[in-house]
DNA sequence: GAAGCCGTCTGACATTTGTCATGCCGAGTG
DNA sequence: CACTCGGCATGACAAATGTCAGACGGCTTC
C-alpha cells in the first residue's frame, strides 16, 4: 500500500541493526531472516531494555529494532535515551498490541517507525530501509486508530489517580498514595469515568488502558 | 537442563508441521528457521484459530505448533477439536504470557507440549521431536508456577460471576446476565474475593486473570 | 438413614463509592 | 484591573457494594 523506495543500497555499507525483544524465539528467528538480506546485518541482540541500551552504546547500530514491551524498560523509554546518546541511530518499534497512546508517545520520543508484528519479514526489511533513509513509517491501521482515539481528555491529576486505581485498590488507599482527601479522589475518578464514557472507575481504567492513556 | 532424545529421525519421513500464530512476523520467521532442520517440514500455516483447524484437516500434520492467543479461537480450544478429529496429530502450545491456569487447561485438552516464546528455535526444534516421539514436554519454569499457584479454589458459579464482572459492569447487570438475584451475585463476588485474598471484586478479577483461573 | 459438609441462593445491614454544589487559585483576555 | 475559564480541592447526600446470618437441597460418611 505504502510506497517504499527500493533504491539500491550502498554495496559496501550494509545497514547495521540492533534487535531487542524478550522472546528469544522471535528475536533469533528475526535475526536469521533479516540477516539473509544482502544490505542488512544484525550486529547486536538484547532481551531487556537496559541490555538494549548497553548493546547500542557498544555497537552503535544504524537502526534499532525494539519490541514495545520488554522487562526493565519499555521500547519508548529506550528510544528516548538513544535519541540523546546516539542521534545517528534511528529507532523502529515493533509491537504485538498496538495501543493508540503508545504510538503517540513513541513519536514524541523521536521514534521513526512503528509497526505491528503482523507484518511479514520481507515487509519489515523494506521498512527498515525506509527508516534508515531518514523517512518515517507508521502502520496505516495503527495510525488510523490513534487518530480516531485522539488525545487523552484526562488532566494530569485524573490520569495519576486513575493509575493508582488500576489494581482495584479502595479509595482510602489511593487517597493516601496520592496525598489527597478521599473526597477529592472520588471526584477525579468520577470525572475521569464520565470523560471516558465509563459506568464506573474500573471500566474507566480498562478503557484508558486500551487507548494507551495510562 | 532437560534431556531430549537426540535419536536419528527416520530419513525418509520428516516430521510434518502446522504453524499457527497471528503474528505474521513470528510465524514466517519460525517457518523459515524450522524448515532449515532436515527432519522437519512446515506443511501449513494459519493466522487464526478456525484457520488452523481448517489447515489441520486439509494437511493432517504430525505436530501442530499453536500460539495460545489467536483471534477466533485460542490454542487450547483448537487443541480440543484436533484431539477428537486427528488423534495422530500431537499438539504443542507456544505462548508469550504463560499463565498457570492455561497450562492446566492445555494439558487437560490433551496438549503434549507447552513452552514460552523465550526458548530458542534450536530448542524448539528439539521439543518438537520430543513431542512427535510421543513424549510430553512442559517448560520447567511454567510448571513450577502452575504447581505453586495450585488449583482454582473457586466454584463454578463463583468463576462464572467473576467473569461477568471482568469488564467492570455493575452488579445489577451481572445479575441479569447470570439470571441471579443481585444479593446472590454480591455474595459470590464477596466469597471469590476472600478466597483470592483480594480487597474487592476488581482486585479479585485481576488476580484470577493472572493465575489463569478465569 | 442420620449427621455433617458443601454449594447454591436470599434479604437485611453497614460500609464504600459516585454525584453534586461549592470555594479557591492561576492563566488568559478584554 | 475586572472578568471568565479551567484545574484543583472539599464535604454532604444518595446509590451501589461488601458482609453477614441463615434456608434449602444434594453428597458423602459413618
Coordinates of N, CA, C and O in Angstrom, one line a residue, chain A residues 1-133:
Chain A
X1 N 0.8 -1.2 0.0 CA 0.0 0.0 0.0 C 0.9 1.3 0.0 O 0.7 2.2 -0.8
X2 N 1.8 1.3 0.9 CA 2.7 2.5 1.0 C 3.9 2.3 0.1 O 4.5 1.2 0.1
X3 N 4.3 3.4 -0.5 CA 5.4 3.2 -1.4 C 6.7 3.3 -0.6 O 6.9 4.2 0.2
X4 N 7.6 2.3 -0.8 CA 8.8 2.2 -0.1 C 9.9 2.3 -1.2 O 9.9 1.6 -2.2
X5 N 10.8 3.3 -1.1 CA 11.9 3.4 -2.1 C 12.8 2.1 -2.1 O 13.3 1.7 -1.1
X6 N 12.8 1.5 -3.2 CA 13.6 0.2 -3.3 C 14.9 0.5 -4.0 O 15.5 -0.3 -4.7
X7 N 15.4 1.7 -3.7 CA 16.7 2.1 -4.2 C 17.8 1.2 -3.8 O 17.8 0.6 -2.8
X8 N 18.8 1.0 -4.7 CA 19.9 0.1 -4.4 C 20.7 0.6 -3.2 O 21.0 1.7 -3.1
X9 N 20.9 -0.3 -2.2 CA 21.7 0.1 -1.1 C 23.2 0.2 -1.4 O 23.6 -0.5 -2.4
X10 N 23.9 1.0 -0.7 CA 25.3 1.1 -1.0 C 26.0 -0.2 -0.7 O 25.9 -0.8 0.4
X11 N 26.6 -0.8 -1.7 CA 27.1 -2.2 -1.7 C 28.1 -2.4 -0.5 O 28.1 -3.4 0.2
X12 N 28.9 -1.4 -0.3 CA 30.0 -1.6 0.7 C 29.5 -1.3 2.1 O 30.3 -1.5 3.1
X13 N 28.3 -0.7 2.3 CA 27.9 -0.3 3.7 C 26.5 -0.8 4.0 O 25.5 -0.2 3.9
X14 N 26.5 -2.1 4.5 CA 25.2 -2.6 4.9 C 24.6 -1.9 6.1 O 25.4 -1.3 6.9
X15 N 23.3 -1.9 6.3 CA 22.7 -1.3 7.4 C 22.9 -2.2 8.7 O 22.6 -3.3 8.7
X16 N 23.5 -1.5 9.7 CA 23.9 -2.3 10.9 C 22.7 -2.2 11.9 O 22.2 -1.1 12.2
X17 N 22.2 -3.4 12.3 CA 20.9 -3.5 13.1 C 21.2 -3.9 14.5 O 22.0 -4.8 14.8
X18 N 20.4 -3.3 15.5 CA 20.3 -3.9 16.8 C 18.9 -4.4 17.0 O 17.9 -3.8 16.6
X19 N 18.8 -5.6 17.5 CA 17.5 -6.3 17.7 C 17.2 -6.5 19.2 O 18.0 -7.1 19.8
X20 N 16.1 -5.9 19.6 CA 15.8 -6.1 21.1 C 14.3 -6.7 21.2 O 13.4 -6.0 20.8
X21 N 14.2 -7.8 21.8 CA 12.9 -8.5 22.1 C 13.2 -9.5 23.1 O 14.1 -10.2 23.1
X22 N 12.2 -9.6 24.1 CA 12.5 -10.5 25.2 C 12.2 -12.0 24.8 O 12.6 -12.9 25.5
X23 N 11.5 -12.1 23.7 CA 11.1 -13.5 23.2 C 12.2 -14.0 22.3 O 12.4 -13.6 21.2
X24 N 13.0 -14.9 22.9 CA 14.2 -15.4 22.2 C 13.8 -16.0 20.9 O 14.5 -15.8 19.9
X25 N 12.7 -16.7 20.8 CA 12.3 -17.4 19.6 C 12.1 -16.4 18.5 O 12.6 -16.6 17.4
X26 N 11.5 -15.3 18.8 CA 11.2 -14.3 17.8 C 12.5 -13.5 17.4 O 12.8 -13.3 16.2
X27 N 13.3 -13.2 18.4 CA 14.5 -12.4 18.2 C 15.4 -13.2 17.3 O 16.0 -12.7 16.3
X28 N 15.6 -14.5 17.6 CA 16.5 -15.3 16.9 C 16.1 -15.5 15.5 O 16.8 -15.4 14.5
X29 N 14.8 -15.8 15.3 CA 14.2 -16.1 14.0 C 14.3 -14.8 13.1 O 14.7 -14.9 12.0
X30 N 14.1 -13.7 13.7 CA 14.1 -12.4 13.0 C 15.6 -12.1 12.6 O 15.8 -11.7 11.4
X31 N 16.5 -12.4 13.5 CA 17.9 -12.1 13.2 C 18.3 -13.0 12.0 O 18.9 -12.5 11.0
X32 N 17.8 -14.2 12.0 CA 18.2 -15.1 10.9 C 17.6 -14.6 9.6 O 18.3 -14.6 8.5
X33 N 16.3 -14.2 9.6 CA 15.7 -13.8 8.4 C 16.2 -12.5 7.8 O 16.5 -12.4 6.6
X34 N 16.4 -11.5 8.7 CA 16.9 -10.2 8.3 C 18.3 -10.4 7.8 O 18.8 -9.7 6.9
X35 N 19.1 -11.3 8.4 CA 20.5 -11.5 8.0 C 20.6 -12.0 6.6 O 21.6 -11.9 5.9
X36 N 19.5 -12.6 6.1 CA 19.5 -13.1 4.7 C 19.5 -12.0 3.7 O 20.0 -12.2 2.6
X37 N 19.0 -10.8 4.1 CA 19.0 -9.7 3.1 C 20.5 -9.2 3.0 O 21.2 -9.0 4.0
X38 N 20.8 -8.9 1.7 CA 22.2 -8.6 1.5 C 22.6 -7.3 2.1 O 23.8 -7.1 2.6
X39 N 21.7 -6.3 2.2 CA 22.1 -5.0 2.7 C 21.8 -4.8 4.2 O 21.8 -3.7 4.7
X40 N 21.4 -5.9 4.9 CA 21.2 -5.7 6.3 C 22.1 -6.7 7.1 O 22.3 -7.8 6.7
X41 N 22.6 -6.2 8.2 CA 23.4 -7.1 9.1 C 23.1 -6.8 10.5 O 23.0 -5.7 11.0
X42 N 22.8 -7.9 11.3 CA 22.4 -7.8 12.7 C 23.7 -7.8 13.5 O 24.4 -8.8 13.5
X43 N 24.0 -6.7 14.2 CA 25.3 -6.6 14.9 C 25.1 -6.8 16.4 O 26.1 -7.0 17.1
X44 N 23.9 -6.8 16.9 CA 23.7 -7.0 18.3 C 22.3 -7.4 18.6 O 21.3 -7.0 17.9
X45 N 22.1 -8.2 19.7 CA 20.8 -8.6 20.1 C 20.6 -8.3 21.6 O 21.6 -8.3 22.3
X46 N 19.4 -8.1 22.1 CA 19.2 -7.8 23.5 C 17.8 -8.4 23.9 O 16.9 -8.4 23.1
X47 N 17.7 -8.7 25.2 CA 16.4 -9.3 25.7 C 15.7 -8.4 26.6 O 14.5 -8.6 27.0
X48 N 16.4 -7.3 27.1 CA 15.7 -6.4 28.0 C 16.0 -5.0 27.6 O 16.9 -4.7 26.8
X49 N 15.3 -4.0 28.2 CA 15.5 -2.6 27.9 C 17.0 -2.2 28.2 O 17.6 -1.6 27.4
X50 N 17.4 -2.4 29.5 CA 18.8 -1.9 29.8 C 19.8 -2.6 28.9 O 20.8 -2.0 28.5
X51 N 19.6 -3.9 28.6 CA 20.6 -4.6 27.8 C 20.6 -4.0 26.4 O 21.7 -3.8 25.8
X52 N 19.4 -3.6 25.9 CA 19.4 -2.9 24.6 C 20.2 -1.7 24.6 O 21.0 -1.4 23.6
X53 N 20.1 -0.9 25.7 CA 20.8 0.4 25.8 C 22.3 0.1 25.8 O 23.1 0.8 25.1
X54 N 22.7 -0.9 26.6 CA 24.2 -1.2 26.7 C 24.7 -1.7 25.3 O 25.8 -1.2 24.9
X55 N 23.9 -2.5 24.6 CA 24.3 -3.0 23.3 C 24.5 -1.9 22.3 O 25.4 -1.9 21.5
X56 N 23.5 -1.0 22.4 CA 23.5 0.2 21.4 C 24.8 1.0 21.6 O 25.5 1.4 20.7
X57 N 25.1 1.2 22.9 CA 26.3 2.0 23.2 C 27.6 1.3 22.7 O 28.5 1.9 22.1
X58 N 27.6 0.0 22.8 CA 28.8 -0.8 22.5 C 28.9 -0.9 21.0 O 30.0 -0.8 20.4
X59 N 27.8 -1.1 20.2 CA 27.9 -1.4 18.8 C 27.5 -0.2 17.9 O 27.7 -0.3 16.7
X60 N 26.9 0.8 18.4 CA 26.4 1.9 17.6 C 25.8 1.5 16.3 O 26.4 1.7 15.2
X61 N 24.6 0.9 16.4 CA 23.9 0.5 15.1 C 23.3 1.6 14.4 O 23.2 2.7 14.9
X62 N 23.0 1.4 13.1 CA 22.3 2.4 12.3 C 20.8 2.5 12.6 O 20.2 3.5 12.6
X63 N 20.3 1.3 12.8 CA 18.8 1.2 13.1 C 18.6 0.3 14.3 O 19.2 -0.8 14.4
X64 N 17.8 0.7 15.3 CA 17.5 -0.2 16.4 C 16.1 -0.6 16.3 O 15.1 0.2 16.2
X65 N 15.9 -1.9 16.2 CA 14.5 -2.5 16.1 C 14.1 -3.0 17.5 O 14.7 -3.9 18.0
X66 N 13.2 -2.3 18.2 CA 12.8 -2.5 19.6 C 11.4 -3.1 19.7 O 10.5 -2.5 19.1
X67 N 11.3 -4.1 20.6 CA 9.9 -4.5 21.0 C 9.4 -3.4 21.9 O 10.1 -2.8 22.7
X68 N 8.1 -3.2 21.9 CA 7.5 -2.2 22.8 C 7.5 -2.7 24.2 O 7.9 -1.9 25.1
X69 N 7.2 -3.9 24.5 CA 7.1 -4.4 25.9 C 8.3 -5.4 26.2 O 8.3 -6.5 25.7
X70 N 9.2 -4.9 27.0 CA 10.3 -5.7 27.4 C 10.5 -5.5 28.9 O 10.1 -4.5 29.5
X71 N 11.1 -6.5 29.6 CA 11.4 -6.4 31.0 C 12.4 -5.2 31.2 O 13.2 -5.0 30.3
X72 N 12.3 -4.6 32.3 CA 13.3 -3.5 32.6 C 12.8 -2.1 32.2 O 12.5 -1.3 33.0
X73 N 12.8 -1.9 30.9 CA 12.4 -0.6 30.4 C 11.7 -0.8 29.1 O 12.2 -1.7 28.3
X74 N 10.6 -0.2 28.8 CA 9.9 -0.4 27.5 C 10.6 0.3 26.3 O 11.5 1.1 26.5
X75 N 10.2 -0.1 25.1 CA 10.8 0.4 23.9 C 10.9 1.9 23.9 O 11.9 2.5 23.4
X76 N 9.8 2.6 24.3 CA 9.8 4.0 24.2 C 10.8 4.7 25.1 O 11.5 5.6 24.6
X77 N 11.0 4.2 26.3 CA 12.0 4.9 27.2 C 13.4 4.6 26.7 O 14.3 5.4 26.8
X78 N 13.6 3.4 26.1 CA 14.9 3.1 25.5 C 15.2 4.1 24.3 O 16.2 4.6 24.2
X79 N 14.1 4.3 23.5 CA 14.2 5.2 22.4 C 14.6 6.6 22.8 O 15.4 7.2 22.2
X80 N 14.0 7.0 23.9 CA 14.3 8.4 24.5 C 15.7 8.5 24.8 O 16.4 9.5 24.5
X81 N 16.3 7.5 25.5 CA 17.7 7.5 25.9 C 18.6 7.5 24.6 O 19.5 8.3 24.6
X82 N 18.2 6.7 23.7 CA 19.0 6.6 22.5 C 19.1 7.9 21.7 O 20.1 8.3 21.2
X83 N 17.9 8.5 21.7 CA 17.8 9.8 21.0 C 18.9 10.8 21.4 O 19.5 11.5 20.6
X84 N 19.1 10.8 22.8 CA 20.1 11.7 23.3 C 21.5 11.3 23.0 O 22.4 12.0 22.6
X85 N 21.8 10.0 23.2 CA 23.1 9.4 23.2 C 23.6 9.2 21.8 O 24.8 9.4 21.5
X86 N 22.7 8.6 21.0 CA 23.2 8.2 19.6 C 22.2 8.8 18.6 O 21.4 8.2 18.0
X87 N 22.4 10.1 18.3 CA 21.5 10.8 17.4 C 21.5 10.1 16.0 O 20.5 10.2 15.3
X88 N 22.5 9.5 15.6 CA 22.6 8.9 14.3 C 21.8 7.6 14.2 O 21.6 7.1 13.1
X89 N 21.4 7.0 15.3 CA 20.7 5.8 15.3 C 19.2 5.9 15.2 O 18.6 6.5 16.1
X90 N 18.6 5.4 14.2 CA 17.2 5.6 14.0 C 16.5 4.4 14.8 O 17.0 3.3 14.8
X91 N 15.3 4.7 15.4 CA 14.6 3.7 16.1 C 13.3 3.3 15.5 O 12.5 4.1 15.0
X92 N 13.1 1.9 15.4 CA 11.9 1.4 14.8 C 11.3 0.5 15.9 O 11.9 -0.4 16.5
X93 N 10.0 0.8 16.2 CA 9.3 0.0 17.3 C 8.4 -1.1 16.6 O 7.7 -0.8 15.7
X94 N 8.5 -2.3 17.2 CA 7.7 -3.4 16.7 C 6.9 -3.9 17.9 O 7.4 -4.0 19.0
X95 N 5.6 -4.1 17.7 CA 4.8 -4.5 18.9 C 3.7 -5.5 18.5 O 3.2 -5.5 17.4
X96 N 3.2 -6.2 19.5 CA 2.1 -7.1 19.3 C 0.8 -6.4 19.5 O -0.1 -6.7 18.7
X97 N 0.7 -5.6 20.5 CA -0.6 -5.0 20.8 C -0.4 -3.5 20.6 O 0.1 -2.8 21.5
X98 N -0.9 -3.0 19.5 CA -0.7 -1.6 19.2 C -1.8 -0.7 19.8 O -2.9 -0.7 19.4
X99 N -1.4 0.0 20.9 CA -2.4 0.9 21.5 C -2.1 2.3 21.0 O -0.9 2.7 21.0
X100 N -3.2 3.0 20.8 CA -3.0 4.4 20.2 C -2.1 5.3 21.0 O -1.2 5.9 20.4
X101 N -2.2 5.3 22.3 CA -1.4 6.1 23.2 C 0.1 5.8 23.0 O 0.9 6.7 23.1
X102 N 0.4 4.6 22.9 CA 1.8 4.2 22.7 C 2.4 4.8 21.5 O 3.6 5.3 21.5
X103 N 1.7 4.8 20.4 CA 2.2 5.3 19.2 C 2.5 6.8 19.3 O 3.5 7.3 18.9
X104 N 1.6 7.5 20.0 CA 1.8 8.9 20.2 C 3.1 9.2 21.0 O 3.9 10.0 20.7
X105 N 3.2 8.5 22.1 CA 4.3 8.6 23.0 C 5.6 8.3 22.2 O 6.7 8.9 22.4
X106 N 5.5 7.2 21.4 CA 6.7 6.8 20.7 C 7.2 7.9 19.7 O 8.4 8.2 19.6
X107 N 6.2 8.5 19.0 CA 6.6 9.5 18.0 C 7.2 10.7 18.7 O 8.1 11.3 18.3
X108 N 6.6 11.0 19.9 CA 7.1 12.1 20.7 C 8.6 11.9 21.1 O 9.3 12.8 21.3
X109 N 8.9 10.6 21.3 CA 10.3 10.2 21.8 C 11.2 10.2 20.6 O 12.4 9.8 20.8
X110 N 10.8 10.5 19.4 CA 11.7 10.6 18.3 C 11.8 9.3 17.5 O 12.7 9.1 16.7
X111 N 10.9 8.3 17.8 CA 10.9 7.1 17.0 C 10.5 7.3 15.6 O 9.6 8.1 15.3
X112 N 11.2 6.6 14.6 CA 10.9 6.9 13.2 C 10.0 5.9 12.6 O 9.5 6.1 11.5
X113 N 9.8 4.7 13.2 CA 8.9 3.8 12.6 C 8.1 3.0 13.7 O 8.6 2.9 14.8
X114 N 6.9 2.6 13.4 CA 6.0 1.9 14.4 C 5.2 0.9 13.7 O 4.3 1.3 12.9
X115 N 5.5 -0.4 13.8 CA 4.7 -1.4 13.1 C 4.3 -2.6 14.0 O 4.9 -2.9 15.0
X116 N 3.2 -3.2 13.7 CA 2.7 -4.4 14.4 C 3.5 -5.6 14.0 O 4.0 -5.6 12.9
X117 N 3.4 -6.6 14.8 CA 4.1 -7.9 14.5 C 3.4 -8.7 13.4 O 3.9 -9.8 13.1
X118 N 2.3 -8.2 12.9 CA 1.6 -8.9 11.9 C 2.2 -8.7 10.5 O 1.7 -9.4 9.6
X119 N 3.1 -7.8 10.4 CA 3.7 -7.7 9.0 C 4.7 -8.8 8.7 O 5.1 -9.5 9.6
X120 N 5.0 -9.0 7.5 CA 5.9 -10.1 7.1 C 7.4 -9.6 7.3 O 7.6 -8.4 7.3
X121 N 8.3 -10.5 7.3 CA 9.7 -10.2 7.5 C 10.2 -9.4 6.3 O 10.9 -8.4 6.4
X122 N 9.7 -9.8 5.1 CA 10.0 -9.1 3.9 C 9.7 -7.6 4.0 O 10.5 -6.7 3.7
X123 N 8.5 -7.4 4.4 CA 7.9 -6.1 4.6 C 8.8 -5.3 5.6 O 9.1 -4.1 5.5
X124 N 9.1 -6.0 6.7 CA 9.9 -5.3 7.8 C 11.2 -4.9 7.2 O 11.7 -3.8 7.6
X125 N 11.8 -5.7 6.4 CA 13.1 -5.3 5.8 C 13.0 -4.0 5.0 O 13.8 -3.1 5.1
X126 N 11.9 -3.9 4.3 CA 11.7 -2.7 3.5 C 11.5 -1.5 4.4 O 12.1 -0.4 4.1
X127 N 10.8 -1.7 5.5 CA 10.5 -0.6 6.4 C 11.8 -0.2 7.1 O 12.1 1.0 7.3
X128 N 12.7 -1.1 7.4 CA 14.0 -0.8 8.0 C 14.8 0.1 7.0 O 15.4 1.1 7.4
X129 N 14.7 -0.2 5.7 CA 15.4 0.6 4.7 C 14.8 2.0 4.7 O 15.6 3.0 4.6
X130 N 13.5 2.1 4.7 CA 12.8 3.4 4.7 C 13.3 4.2 5.9 O 13.6 5.4 5.7
X131 N 13.3 3.6 7.1 CA 13.7 4.3 8.3 C 15.1 4.8 8.2 O 15.5 5.9 8.6
X132 N 16.0 3.8 7.7 CA 17.4 4.1 7.7 C 17.7 5.3 6.7 O 18.6 6.1 6.9
X133 N 16.8 5.4 5.7 CA 17.0 6.5 4.7 C 16.5 7.9 5.3 O 16.6 8.9 4.7

